[in-house]
GROMACS .gro file of C-alpha atoms in nm:
model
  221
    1UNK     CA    1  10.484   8.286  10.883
    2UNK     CA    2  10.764   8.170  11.149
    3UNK     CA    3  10.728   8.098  11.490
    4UNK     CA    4  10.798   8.495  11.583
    5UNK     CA    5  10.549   8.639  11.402
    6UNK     CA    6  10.302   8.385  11.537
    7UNK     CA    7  10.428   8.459  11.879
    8UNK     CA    8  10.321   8.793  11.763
    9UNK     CA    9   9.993   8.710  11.660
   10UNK     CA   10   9.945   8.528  11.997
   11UNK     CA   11  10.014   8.865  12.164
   12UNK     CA   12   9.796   9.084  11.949
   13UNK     CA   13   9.472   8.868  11.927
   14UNK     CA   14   9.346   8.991  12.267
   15UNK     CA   15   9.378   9.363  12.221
   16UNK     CA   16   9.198   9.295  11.835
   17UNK     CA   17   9.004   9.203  11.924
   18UNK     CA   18   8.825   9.416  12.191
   19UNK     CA   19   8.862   9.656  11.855
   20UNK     CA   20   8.628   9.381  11.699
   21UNK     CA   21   8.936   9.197  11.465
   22UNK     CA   22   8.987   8.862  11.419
   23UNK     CA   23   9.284   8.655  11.316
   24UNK     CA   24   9.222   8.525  10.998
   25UNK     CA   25   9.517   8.230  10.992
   26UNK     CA   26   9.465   8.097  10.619
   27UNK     CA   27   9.483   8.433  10.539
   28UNK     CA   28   9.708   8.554  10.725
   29UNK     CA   29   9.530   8.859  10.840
   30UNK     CA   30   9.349   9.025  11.131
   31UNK     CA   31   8.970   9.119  10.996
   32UNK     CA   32   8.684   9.343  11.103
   33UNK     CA   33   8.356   9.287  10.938
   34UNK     CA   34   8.219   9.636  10.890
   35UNK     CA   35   7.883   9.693  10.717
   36UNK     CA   36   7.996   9.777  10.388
   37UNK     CA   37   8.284   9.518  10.342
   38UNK     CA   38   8.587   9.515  10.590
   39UNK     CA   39   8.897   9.674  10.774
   40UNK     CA   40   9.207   9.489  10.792
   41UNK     CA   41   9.540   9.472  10.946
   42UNK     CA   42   9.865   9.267  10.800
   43UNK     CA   43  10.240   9.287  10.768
   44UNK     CA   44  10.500   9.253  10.534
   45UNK     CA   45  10.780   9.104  10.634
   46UNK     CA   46  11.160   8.960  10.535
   47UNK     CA   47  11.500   8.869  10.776
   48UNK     CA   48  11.841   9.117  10.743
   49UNK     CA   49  12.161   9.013  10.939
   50UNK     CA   50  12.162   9.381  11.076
   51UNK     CA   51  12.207   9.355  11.446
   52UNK     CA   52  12.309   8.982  11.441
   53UNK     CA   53  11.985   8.906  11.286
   54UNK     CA   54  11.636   9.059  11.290
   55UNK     CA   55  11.318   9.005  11.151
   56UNK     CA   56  11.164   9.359  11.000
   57UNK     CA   57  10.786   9.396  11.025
   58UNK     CA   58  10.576   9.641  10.814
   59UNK     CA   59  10.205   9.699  10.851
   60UNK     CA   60   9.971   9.738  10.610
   61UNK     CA   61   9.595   9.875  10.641
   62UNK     CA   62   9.339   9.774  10.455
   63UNK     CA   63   8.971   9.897  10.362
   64UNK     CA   64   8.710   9.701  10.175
   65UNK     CA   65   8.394   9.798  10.022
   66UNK     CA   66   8.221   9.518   9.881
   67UNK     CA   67   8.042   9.688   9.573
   68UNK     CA   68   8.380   9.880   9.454
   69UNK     CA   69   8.528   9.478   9.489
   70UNK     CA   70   8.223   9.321   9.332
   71UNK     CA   71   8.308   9.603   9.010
   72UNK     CA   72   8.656   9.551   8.980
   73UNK     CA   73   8.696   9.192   9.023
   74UNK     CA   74   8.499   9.173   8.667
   75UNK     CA   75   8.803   9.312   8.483
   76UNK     CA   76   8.963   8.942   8.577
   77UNK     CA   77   9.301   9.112   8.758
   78UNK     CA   78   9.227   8.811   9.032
   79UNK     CA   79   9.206   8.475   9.032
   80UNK     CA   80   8.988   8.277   9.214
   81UNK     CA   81   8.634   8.356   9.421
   82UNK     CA   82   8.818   8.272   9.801
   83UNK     CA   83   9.138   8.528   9.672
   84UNK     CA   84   8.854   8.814   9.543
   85UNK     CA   85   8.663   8.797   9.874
   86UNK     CA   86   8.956   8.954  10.073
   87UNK     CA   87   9.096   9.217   9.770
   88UNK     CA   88   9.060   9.557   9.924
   89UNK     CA   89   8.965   9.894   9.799
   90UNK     CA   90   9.269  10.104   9.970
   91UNK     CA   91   9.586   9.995  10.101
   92UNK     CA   92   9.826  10.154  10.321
   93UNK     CA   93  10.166   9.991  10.344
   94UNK     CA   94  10.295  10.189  10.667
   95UNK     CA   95  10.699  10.032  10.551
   96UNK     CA   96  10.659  10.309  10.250
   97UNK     CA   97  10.404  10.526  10.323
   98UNK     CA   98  10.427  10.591  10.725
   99UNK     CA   99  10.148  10.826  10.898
  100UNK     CA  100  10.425  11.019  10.975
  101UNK     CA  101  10.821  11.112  10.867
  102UNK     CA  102  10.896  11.152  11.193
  103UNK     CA  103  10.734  10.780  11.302
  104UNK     CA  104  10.901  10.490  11.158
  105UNK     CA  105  10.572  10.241  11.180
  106UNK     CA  106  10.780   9.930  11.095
  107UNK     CA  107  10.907   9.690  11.406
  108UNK     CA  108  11.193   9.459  11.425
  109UNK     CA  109  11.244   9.151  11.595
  110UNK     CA  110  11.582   9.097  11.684
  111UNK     CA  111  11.746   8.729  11.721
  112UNK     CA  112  11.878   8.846  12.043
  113UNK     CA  113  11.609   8.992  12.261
  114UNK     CA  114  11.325   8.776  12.042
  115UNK     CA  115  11.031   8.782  12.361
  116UNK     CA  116  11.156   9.170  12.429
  117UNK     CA  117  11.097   9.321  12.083
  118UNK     CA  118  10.773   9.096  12.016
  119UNK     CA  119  10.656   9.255  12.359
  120UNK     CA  120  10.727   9.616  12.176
  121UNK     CA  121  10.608   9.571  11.846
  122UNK     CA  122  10.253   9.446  11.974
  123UNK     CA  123  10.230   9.759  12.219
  124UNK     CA  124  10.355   9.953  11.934
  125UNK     CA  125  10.101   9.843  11.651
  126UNK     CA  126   9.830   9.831  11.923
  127UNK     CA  127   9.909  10.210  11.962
  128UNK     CA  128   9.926  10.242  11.599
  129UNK     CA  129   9.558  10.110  11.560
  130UNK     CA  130   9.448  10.245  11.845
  131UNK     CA  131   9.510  10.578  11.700
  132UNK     CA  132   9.642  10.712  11.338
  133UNK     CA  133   9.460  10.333  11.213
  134UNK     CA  134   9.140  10.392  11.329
  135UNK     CA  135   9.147  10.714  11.195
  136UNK     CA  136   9.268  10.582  10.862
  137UNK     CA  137   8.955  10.300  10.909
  138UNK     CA  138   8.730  10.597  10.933
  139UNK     CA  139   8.808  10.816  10.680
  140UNK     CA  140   8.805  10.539  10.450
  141UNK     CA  141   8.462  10.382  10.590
  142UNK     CA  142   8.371  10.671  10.315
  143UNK     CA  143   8.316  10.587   9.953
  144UNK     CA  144   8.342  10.947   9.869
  145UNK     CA  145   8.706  11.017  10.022
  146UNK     CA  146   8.839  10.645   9.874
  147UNK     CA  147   8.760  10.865   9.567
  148UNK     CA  148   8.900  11.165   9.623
  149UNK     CA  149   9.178  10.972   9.771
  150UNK     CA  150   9.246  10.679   9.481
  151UNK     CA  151   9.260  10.978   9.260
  152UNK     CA  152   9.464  11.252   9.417
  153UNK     CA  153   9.801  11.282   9.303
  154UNK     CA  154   9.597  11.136   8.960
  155UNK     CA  155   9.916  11.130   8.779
  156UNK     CA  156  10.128  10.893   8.981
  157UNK     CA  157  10.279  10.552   8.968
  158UNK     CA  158  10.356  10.501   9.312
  159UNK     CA  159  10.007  10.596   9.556
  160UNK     CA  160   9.995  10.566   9.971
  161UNK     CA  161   9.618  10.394   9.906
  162UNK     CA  162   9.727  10.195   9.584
  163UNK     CA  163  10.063  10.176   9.544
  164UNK     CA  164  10.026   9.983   9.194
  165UNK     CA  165   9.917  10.170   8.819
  166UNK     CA  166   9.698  10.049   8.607
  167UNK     CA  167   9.541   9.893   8.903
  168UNK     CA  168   9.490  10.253   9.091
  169UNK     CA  169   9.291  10.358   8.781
  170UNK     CA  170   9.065  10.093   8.821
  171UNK     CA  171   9.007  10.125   9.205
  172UNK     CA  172   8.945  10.503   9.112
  173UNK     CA  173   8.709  10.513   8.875
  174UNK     CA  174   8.524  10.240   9.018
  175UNK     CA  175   8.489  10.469   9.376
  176UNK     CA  176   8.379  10.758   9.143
  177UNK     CA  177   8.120  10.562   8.971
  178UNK     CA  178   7.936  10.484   9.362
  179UNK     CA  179   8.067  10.889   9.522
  180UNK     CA  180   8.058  11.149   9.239
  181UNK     CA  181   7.985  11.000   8.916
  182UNK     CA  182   7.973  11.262   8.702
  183UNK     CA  183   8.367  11.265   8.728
  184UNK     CA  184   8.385  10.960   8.521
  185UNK     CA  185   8.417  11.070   8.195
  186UNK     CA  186   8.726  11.311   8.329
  187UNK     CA  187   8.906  11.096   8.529
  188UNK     CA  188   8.877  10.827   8.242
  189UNK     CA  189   8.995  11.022   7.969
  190UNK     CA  190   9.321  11.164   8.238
  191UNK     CA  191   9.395  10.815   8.339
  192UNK     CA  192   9.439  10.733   7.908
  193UNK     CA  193   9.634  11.032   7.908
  194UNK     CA  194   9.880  10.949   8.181
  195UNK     CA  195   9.868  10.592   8.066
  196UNK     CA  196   9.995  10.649   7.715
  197UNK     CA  197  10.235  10.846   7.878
  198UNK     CA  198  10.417  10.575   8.130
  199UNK     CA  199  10.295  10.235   8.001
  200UNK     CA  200  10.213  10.262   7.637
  201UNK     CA  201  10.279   9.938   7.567
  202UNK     CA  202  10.004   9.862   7.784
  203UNK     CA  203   9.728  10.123   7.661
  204UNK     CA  204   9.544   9.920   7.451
  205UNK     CA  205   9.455   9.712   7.751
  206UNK     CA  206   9.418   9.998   8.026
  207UNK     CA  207   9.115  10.172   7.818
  208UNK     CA  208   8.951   9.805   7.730
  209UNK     CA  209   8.944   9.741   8.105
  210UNK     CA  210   8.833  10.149   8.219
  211UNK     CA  211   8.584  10.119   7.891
  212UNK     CA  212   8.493   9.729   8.059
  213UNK     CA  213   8.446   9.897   8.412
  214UNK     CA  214   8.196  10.182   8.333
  215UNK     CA  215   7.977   9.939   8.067
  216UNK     CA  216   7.985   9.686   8.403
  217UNK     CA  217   7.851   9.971   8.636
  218UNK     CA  218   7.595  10.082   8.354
  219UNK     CA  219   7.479   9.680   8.354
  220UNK     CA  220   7.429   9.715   8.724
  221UNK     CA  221   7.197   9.978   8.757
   0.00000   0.00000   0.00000
């Protein structure tokens, strides 16, 4: 992290965390503990030489809900116990998948007005939070809509709340198994479908982990 974006966090940290986040500097991350796991706000980030140099800043939202995480992390996609405490159950990277076409959520940082822009970008992600990301916080407070929304488009590499297959599969079913389980079975057997499909090269291990998921959640209860 360079010395803008902590300038940045600087800013932010007061507004947070009236909204109950806190920076989490090893981590990189602002946090709120929530009942059933957490909300989280980051960035993405990397330099261009577009206006004389500028520093391009994308959020990301997160939601976690600790039994989904406690489920998946058994398939072994993550290593170490510190690194699985802070995985999260949906993502929203606002850089590809804004709230809105017509609202770029990213914020740049210019060389030449570097106090100006950092000024802007907190008032702008403040705003952001304040609004379309609590919204986002609530919906997904839900087990039941991380599953409808984890597997809705189903067939899909790239996903707004998991913008990564196999991994989506696995964040889906696992959601289904704790909001409408009797789904399962489907969405298992049209996740091997769409997997032999784009990766099959990689089927073989998609259905051990899905068949490795549901025996885990069958082991819990």
């Amino acid at each position: 992290m360079n010395n803008a974006e902590k300038n940045l966090v600087e800013r932010l940290k007061p507004g947070l965390a009236i909204a109950g986040f806190n920076w989490l500097k090893s981590r990189a991350m602002f946090v709120r503990k929530e009942p059933y796991g957490f909300s989280s706000l980051s960035w993405t980030s990397h330099s261009t030489s577009d206006e004389g140099g500028r520093l391009e800043l994308a959020p990301v939202l997160g939601v976690r809900h600790n039994s989904v995480e406690d489920l998946v992390n058994q398939l072994g996609l993550i290593y170490g116990d510190d690194n699985k405490r802070f995985t999260t159950t949906v993502t929203r990277g606002l850089g590809l998948f804004p709230f809105s076409e017509s609202n770029d959520n990213k914020q740049y940082i210019r060389l030449a007005s570097i106090d100006a822009d950092i000024e802007h970008a907190a008032s702008a992600i403040t705003a952001m939070l304040n609004s379309d990301g609590e919204d986002f916080f609530k919906r997904y407070s839900s087990l039941l809509e991380c599953s409808l929304g984890l597997n809705n488009p189903l067939e899909s590499k790239v996903h707004p709340l998991c913008n990564n297959f196999p991994r989506r599969a696995y964040y889906g079913v696992a959601a289904a198994i704790f909001a409408e389980n009797d789904r399962v079975p489907e969405l298992v057997s049209q996740y091997l479908h769409f997997a032999m499909s784009v990766l099959p090269k990689q089927y073989d291990q998609i259905a051990t982990r899905l068949q490795q998921l549901t025996l885990a959640a069958q082991s819990d209860r």
